[in-house]
PDB file of C-alpha atoms in Angstrom:
ATOM      1  CA  UNK A 294     137.716 136.771  88.732  1.00  0.00           C
ATOM      2  CA  UNK A 295     140.098 136.998  92.108  1.00  0.00           C
ATOM      3  CA  UNK A 296     143.274 137.013  90.084  1.00  0.00           C
ATOM      4  CA  UNK A 297     142.438 140.039  88.071  1.00  0.00           C
ATOM      5  CA  UNK A 298     141.012 141.857  91.144  1.00  0.00           C
ATOM      6  CA  UNK A 299     144.260 141.244  92.866  1.00  0.00           C
ATOM      7  CA  UNK A 300     146.338 142.446  89.802  1.00  0.00           C
ATOM      8  CA  UNK A 301     144.220 145.522  89.615  1.00  0.00           C
ATOM      9  CA  UNK A 302     144.613 146.118  93.368  1.00  0.00           C
ATOM     10  CA  UNK A 303     148.568 146.020  93.387  1.00  0.00           C
ATOM     11  CA  UNK A 304     148.426 148.185  90.145  1.00  0.00           C
ATOM     12  CA  UNK A 305     146.231 150.629  91.927  1.00  0.00           C
ATOM     13  CA  UNK A 306     148.386 150.387  95.146  1.00  0.00           C
ATOM     14  CA  UNK A 307     151.514 151.188  93.319  1.00  0.00           C
ATOM     15  CA  UNK A 308     149.853 154.169  91.642  1.00  0.00           C
ATOM     16  CA  UNK A 309     148.684 155.363  94.858  1.00  0.00           C
ATOM     17  CA  UNK A 310     152.107 155.145  96.430  1.00  0.00           C
ATOM     18  CA  UNK A 311     153.887 156.884  93.595  1.00  0.00           C
ATOM     19  CA  UNK A 312     151.732 159.820  94.321  1.00  0.00           C
ATOM     20  CA  UNK A 313     152.605 159.523  98.067  1.00  0.00           C
ATOM     21  CA  UNK A 314     156.218 159.445  97.055  1.00  0.00           C
ATOM     22  CA  UNK A 315     155.580 162.651  94.790  1.00  0.00           C
ATOM     23  CA  UNK A 316     154.106 164.423  97.782  1.00  0.00           C
ATOM     24  CA  UNK A 317     156.988 163.762 100.054  1.00  0.00           C
ATOM     25  CA  UNK A 318     159.509 164.442  97.353  1.00  0.00           C
ATOM     26  CA  UNK A 319     158.256 167.272  95.295  1.00  0.00           C
ATOM     27  CA  UNK A 320     156.171 169.081  97.709  1.00  0.00           C
ATOM     28  CA  UNK A 321     154.088 171.034  94.990  1.00  0.00           C
ATOM     29  CA  UNK A 322     150.488 170.712  94.141  1.00  0.00           C
ATOM     30  CA  UNK A 323     150.038 168.936  97.576  1.00  0.00           C
ATOM     31  CA  UNK A 324     146.431 168.832  97.335  1.00  0.00           C
ATOM     32  CA  UNK A 325     146.338 166.971  93.872  1.00  0.00           C
ATOM     33  CA  UNK A 326     148.888 164.665  94.755  1.00  0.00           C
ATOM     34  CA  UNK A 327     146.953 163.954  97.925  1.00  0.00           C
ATOM     35  CA  UNK A 328     143.965 163.488  95.864  1.00  0.00           C
ATOM     36  CA  UNK A 329     145.556 161.251  93.416  1.00  0.00           C
ATOM     37  CA  UNK A 330     146.939 159.096  96.046  1.00  0.00           C
ATOM     38  CA  UNK A 331     143.547 158.741  97.697  1.00  0.00           C
ATOM     39  CA  UNK A 332     142.210 157.723  94.284  1.00  0.00           C
ATOM     40  CA  UNK A 333     144.932 154.927  94.058  1.00  0.00           C
ATOM     41  CA  UNK A 334     144.752 153.648  97.419  1.00  0.00           C
ATOM     42  CA  UNK A 335     140.931 153.706  97.369  1.00  0.00           C
ATOM     43  CA  UNK A 336     140.714 151.927  94.136  1.00  0.00           C
ATOM     44  CA  UNK A 337     143.363 149.351  95.422  1.00  0.00           C
ATOM     45  CA  UNK A 338     141.088 148.844  98.410  1.00  0.00           C
ATOM     46  CA  UNK A 339     137.855 148.389  96.268  1.00  0.00           C
ATOM     47  CA  UNK A 340     139.817 145.787  94.006  1.00  0.00           C
ATOM     48  CA  UNK A 341     141.175 144.017  97.014  1.00  0.00           C
ATOM     49  CA  UNK A 342     140.300 140.478  97.434  1.00  0.00           C
ATOM     50  CA  UNK A 343     141.145 140.602 100.957  1.00  0.00           C
ATOM     51  CA  UNK A 344     138.584 143.280 101.738  1.00  0.00           C
ATOM     52  CA  UNK A 345     138.579 146.975 102.299  1.00  0.00           C
ATOM     53  CA  UNK A 346     140.696 147.893 105.200  1.00  0.00           C
ATOM     54  CA  UNK A 347     138.491 151.344 105.982  1.00  0.00           C
ATOM     55  CA  UNK A 348     134.706 151.448 106.186  1.00  0.00           C
ATOM     56  CA  UNK A 349     132.935 152.946 103.533  1.00  0.00           C
ATOM     57  CA  UNK A 350     131.995 156.250 105.388  1.00  0.00           C
ATOM     58  CA  UNK A 351     135.803 156.778 105.941  1.00  0.00           C
ATOM     59  CA  UNK A 352     136.386 156.659 101.997  1.00  0.00           C
ATOM     60  CA  UNK A 353     133.171 158.626 101.463  1.00  0.00           C
ATOM     61  CA  UNK A 354     134.512 161.498 103.601  1.00  0.00           C
ATOM     62  CA  UNK A 355     137.825 161.528 101.726  1.00  0.00           C
ATOM     63  CA  UNK A 356     136.291 161.805  98.374  1.00  0.00           C
ATOM     64  CA  UNK A 357     133.570 164.114  99.297  1.00  0.00           C
ATOM     65  CA  UNK A 358     136.155 166.649 100.748  1.00  0.00           C
ATOM     66  CA  UNK A 359     138.392 166.021  97.664  1.00  0.00           C
ATOM     67  CA  UNK A 360     135.399 166.733  95.276  1.00  0.00           C
ATOM     68  CA  UNK A 361     134.278 169.679  97.418  1.00  0.00           C
ATOM     69  CA  UNK A 362     137.706 171.326  97.633  1.00  0.00           C
ATOM     70  CA  UNK A 363     138.154 171.252  93.894  1.00  0.00           C
ATOM     71  CA  UNK A 364     134.625 172.294  93.200  1.00  0.00           C
ATOM     72  CA  UNK A 365     135.338 175.163  94.964  1.00  0.00           C
ATOM     73  CA  UNK A 366     138.525 175.999  93.074  1.00  0.00           C
ATOM     74  CA  UNK A 367     136.622 175.386  89.710  1.00  0.00           C
ATOM     75  CA  UNK A 368     133.808 177.938  90.842  1.00  0.00           C
ATOM     76  CA  UNK A 369     136.516 180.594  91.976  1.00  0.00           C
ATOM     77  CA  UNK A 370     138.038 180.628  88.481  1.00  0.00           C
ATOM     78  CA  UNK A 371     140.282 177.630  87.844  1.00  0.00           C
ATOM     79  CA  UNK A 372     137.969 176.729  84.852  1.00  0.00           C
ATOM     80  CA  UNK A 373     136.402 173.711  83.805  1.00  0.00           C
ATOM     81  CA  UNK A 374     139.287 172.610  81.374  1.00  0.00           C
ATOM     82  CA  UNK A 375     141.862 172.067  83.997  1.00  0.00           C
ATOM     83  CA  UNK A 376     143.362 169.903  86.621  1.00  0.00           C
ATOM     84  CA  UNK A 377     140.609 170.916  89.104  1.00  0.00           C
ATOM     85  CA  UNK A 378     137.587 170.138  87.340  1.00  0.00           C
ATOM     86  CA  UNK A 379     139.353 166.498  86.711  1.00  0.00           C
ATOM     87  CA  UNK A 380     139.549 165.988  90.584  1.00  0.00           C
ATOM     88  CA  UNK A 381     135.664 166.944  90.784  1.00  0.00           C
ATOM     89  CA  UNK A 382     135.177 164.409  88.208  1.00  0.00           C
ATOM     90  CA  UNK A 383     137.553 161.737  89.996  1.00  0.00           C
ATOM     91  CA  UNK A 384     135.946 162.360  93.415  1.00  0.00           C
ATOM     92  CA  UNK A 385     132.601 162.212  92.065  1.00  0.00           C
ATOM     93  CA  UNK A 386     133.043 158.916  90.543  1.00  0.00           C
ATOM     94  CA  UNK A 387     134.761 157.552  93.463  1.00  0.00           C
ATOM     95  CA  UNK A 388     131.629 158.573  95.726  1.00  0.00           C
ATOM     96  CA  UNK A 389     129.470 157.119  92.968  1.00  0.00           C
ATOM     97  CA  UNK A 390     131.299 153.692  93.035  1.00  0.00           C
ATOM     98  CA  UNK A 391     131.052 153.685  96.796  1.00  0.00           C
ATOM     99  CA  UNK A 392     127.303 154.567  96.938  1.00  0.00           C
ATOM    100  CA  UNK A 393     126.258 152.160  94.134  1.00  0.00           C
ATOM    101  CA  UNK A 394     128.374 149.402  94.965  1.00  0.00           C
ATOM    102  CA  UNK A 395     131.203 148.481  92.889  1.00  0.00           C
ATOM    103  CA  UNK A 396     130.892 145.072  90.973  1.00  0.00           C
ATOM    104  CA  UNK A 397     131.971 143.209  94.230  1.00  0.00           C
ATOM    105  CA  UNK A 398     128.874 144.952  95.912  1.00  0.00           C
ATOM    106  CA  UNK A 399     125.345 144.967  95.784  1.00  0.00           C
ATOM    107  CA  UNK A 400     124.235 146.174  92.310  1.00  0.00           C
ATOM    108  CA  UNK A 401     127.688 144.641  90.574  1.00  0.00           C
ATOM    109  CA  UNK A 402     127.131 142.813  87.556  1.00  0.00           C
ATOM    110  CA  UNK A 403     123.730 142.359  86.119  1.00  0.00           C
ATOM    111  CA  UNK A 404     121.564 142.464  89.041  1.00  0.00           C
ATOM    112  CA  UNK A 405     117.984 143.725  88.436  1.00  0.00           C
ATOM    113  CA  UNK A 406     117.437 142.757  84.910  1.00  0.00           C
ATOM    114  CA  UNK A 407     114.025 142.689  83.909  1.00  0.00           C
ATOM    115  CA  UNK A 408     113.184 145.295  86.747  1.00  0.00           C
ATOM    116  CA  UNK A 409     110.072 147.603  86.280  1.00  0.00           C
ATOM    117  CA  UNK A 410     109.109 150.764  87.666  1.00  0.00           C
ATOM    118  CA  UNK A 411     111.165 152.669  90.096  1.00  0.00           C
ATOM    119  CA  UNK A 412     114.001 150.241  90.320  1.00  0.00           C
ATOM    120  CA  UNK A 413     114.247 149.658  86.686  1.00  0.00           C
ATOM    121  CA  UNK A 414     114.609 153.436  86.353  1.00  0.00           C
ATOM    122  CA  UNK A 415     117.161 153.569  89.008  1.00  0.00           C
ATOM    123  CA  UNK A 416     119.110 150.776  87.640  1.00  0.00           C
ATOM    124  CA  UNK A 417     118.834 152.716  84.014  1.00  0.00           C
ATOM    125  CA  UNK A 418     120.166 155.802  85.753  1.00  0.00           C
ATOM    126  CA  UNK A 419     123.096 153.766  87.466  1.00  0.00           C
ATOM    127  CA  UNK A 420     123.983 152.079  84.003  1.00  0.00           C
ATOM    128  CA  UNK A 421     124.142 155.334  82.175  1.00  0.00           C
ATOM    129  CA  UNK A 422     126.131 157.052  84.968  1.00  0.00           C
ATOM    130  CA  UNK A 423     128.458 154.253  85.077  1.00  0.00           C
ATOM    131  CA  UNK A 424     128.932 154.301  81.163  1.00  0.00           C
ATOM    132  CA  UNK A 425     129.374 158.280  80.991  1.00  0.00           C
ATOM    133  CA  UNK A 426     132.113 157.801  83.669  1.00  0.00           C
ATOM    134  CA  UNK A 427     133.546 154.987  82.051  1.00  0.00           C
ATOM    135  CA  UNK A 428     133.858 156.818  78.897  1.00  0.00           C
ATOM    136  CA  UNK A 429     135.277 159.690  80.540  1.00  0.00           C
ATOM    137  CA  UNK A 430     138.052 157.643  82.189  1.00  0.00           C
ATOM    138  CA  UNK A 431     138.805 155.485  79.013  1.00  0.00           C
ATOM    139  CA  UNK A 432     139.346 158.972  77.327  1.00  0.00           C
ATOM    140  CA  UNK A 433     141.625 159.954  80.213  1.00  0.00           C
ATOM    141  CA  UNK A 434     143.667 157.013  79.908  1.00  0.00           C
ATOM    142  CA  UNK A 435     144.270 157.716  76.231  1.00  0.00           C
ATOM    143  CA  UNK A 436     145.433 161.157  77.332  1.00  0.00           C
ATOM    144  CA  UNK A 437     147.868 159.452  80.008  1.00  0.00           C
ATOM    145  CA  UNK A 438     149.307 157.082  77.090  1.00  0.00           C
ATOM    146  CA  UNK A 439     150.053 160.136  74.774  1.00  0.00           C
ATOM    147  CA  UNK A 440     152.138 161.603  77.888  1.00  0.00           C
ATOM    148  CA  UNK A 441     153.921 158.614  78.830  1.00  0.00           C
ATOM    149  CA  UNK A 442     156.162 158.362  75.685  1.00  0.00           C
ATOM    150  CA  UNK A 443     159.647 159.715  76.341  1.00  0.00           C
ATOM    151  CA  UNK A 444     160.338 163.064  74.682  1.00  0.00           C
ATOM    152  CA  UNK A 445     162.241 163.189  71.375  1.00  0.00           C
ATOM    153  CA  UNK A 446     165.428 165.151  70.873  1.00  0.00           C
ATOM    154  CA  UNK A 447     167.006 165.515  67.479  1.00  0.00           C
ATOM    155  CA  UNK A 448     170.436 164.603  67.284  1.00  0.00           C
ATOM    156  CA  UNK A 449     173.193 166.447  66.488  1.00  0.00           C
ATOM    157  CA  UNK A 450     173.928 167.165  62.817  1.00  0.00           C
ATOM    158  CA  UNK A 451     170.548 166.021  61.446  1.00  0.00           C
ATOM    159  CA  UNK A 452     167.361 167.773  60.946  1.00  0.00           C
ATOM    160  CA  UNK A 453     165.345 164.615  60.497  1.00  0.00           C
ATOM    161  CA  UNK A 454     166.962 161.919  62.870  1.00  0.00           C
ATOM    162  CA  UNK A 455     165.800 161.432  66.219  1.00  0.00           C
ATOM    163  CA  UNK A 456     167.767 160.072  69.135  1.00  0.00           C
ATOM    164  CA  UNK A 457     165.701 158.580  72.083  1.00  0.00           C
ATOM    165  CA  UNK A 458     166.729 158.438  75.620  1.00  0.00           C
ATOM    166  CA  UNK A 459     166.474 155.704  77.885  1.00  0.00           C
ATOM    167  CA  UNK A 460     163.183 155.858  79.747  1.00  0.00           C
ATOM    168  CA  UNK A 461     163.632 157.288  83.287  1.00  0.00           C
ATOM    169  CA  UNK A 462     161.387 156.836  86.064  1.00  0.00           C
ATOM    170  CA  UNK A 463     161.512 159.186  89.061  1.00  0.00           C
ATOM    171  CA  UNK A 464     159.281 161.357  90.961  1.00  0.00           C
ATOM    172  CA  UNK A 465     160.444 164.364  89.355  1.00  0.00           C
ATOM    173  CA  UNK A 466     159.607 163.012  85.811  1.00  0.00           C
ATOM    174  CA  UNK A 467     155.965 163.965  84.689  1.00  0.00           C
ATOM    175  CA  UNK A 468     155.994 160.433  82.622  1.00  0.00           C
ATOM    176  CA  UNK A 469     155.992 158.956  86.075  1.00  0.00           C
ATOM    177  CA  UNK A 470     152.776 160.688  87.092  1.00  0.00           C
ATOM    178  CA  UNK A 471     151.234 159.984  83.967  1.00  0.00           C
ATOM    179  CA  UNK A 472     151.806 156.378  84.078  1.00  0.00           C
ATOM    180  CA  UNK A 473     150.263 156.219  87.688  1.00  0.00           C
ATOM    181  CA  UNK A 474     147.155 158.226  86.121  1.00  0.00           C
ATOM    182  CA  UNK A 475     146.896 155.626  83.393  1.00  0.00           C
ATOM    183  CA  UNK A 476     146.916 152.625  85.965  1.00  0.00           C
ATOM    184  CA  UNK A 477     144.036 154.219  87.979  1.00  0.00           C
ATOM    185  CA  UNK A 478     142.161 155.507  84.947  1.00  0.00           C
ATOM    186  CA  UNK A 479     142.234 152.254  83.337  1.00  0.00           C
ATOM    187  CA  UNK A 480     141.292 150.295  86.606  1.00  0.00           C
ATOM    188  CA  UNK A 481     138.365 152.954  87.053  1.00  0.00           C
ATOM    189  CA  UNK A 482     137.048 152.350  83.575  1.00  0.00           C
ATOM    190  CA  UNK A 483     137.176 148.477  84.019  1.00  0.00           C
ATOM    191  CA  UNK A 484     135.383 148.832  87.288  1.00  0.00           C
ATOM    192  CA  UNK A 485     132.686 151.032  85.866  1.00  0.00           C
ATOM    193  CA  UNK A 486     132.074 148.876  82.997  1.00  0.00           C
ATOM    194  CA  UNK A 487     131.658 145.929  85.388  1.00  0.00           C
ATOM    195  CA  UNK A 488     128.675 147.942  86.943  1.00  0.00           C
ATOM    196  CA  UNK A 489     126.807 147.762  83.642  1.00  0.00           C
TER     197      UNK A 489
END
């Protein structure tokens, strides 16, 4: 489906550019924003029907450094429940997709059905890993959906009435980052499910 791949490439490109903009404007959590921007741009490159503009080795180096950096932060006390561990999973997932080959690559689709022996075991391991990662990113997408809702503020004079503000999207709004995360998490889930 070239049109679906093209649409997901544009969506991921936009998400990556949102994080580049946040990096330039906000100048906080620089390494986190770089990691998210790299994921968005990397996913856009993988989905692009025009081909990947960078060699796989370059992307592997970027995601290896991102995963390694955040793994060190987790080991130094950032904890498994924080943002650092999420970056480790994201970097690992990107490395997995690059190494195995996303759906446009060698093992995409349902190649090697009926394989036996070592090849069948490798295919089963790849499928299990892809399924596990797809589940993680589907869960993350659901978390992001919850964060994209505008905050509710009580209106004056009533305890039960709720006034909704017009949605604002700016680099400063946490909702903007959540929408970009939602786009990439959904796209990663789709690509990982395509590997099954």
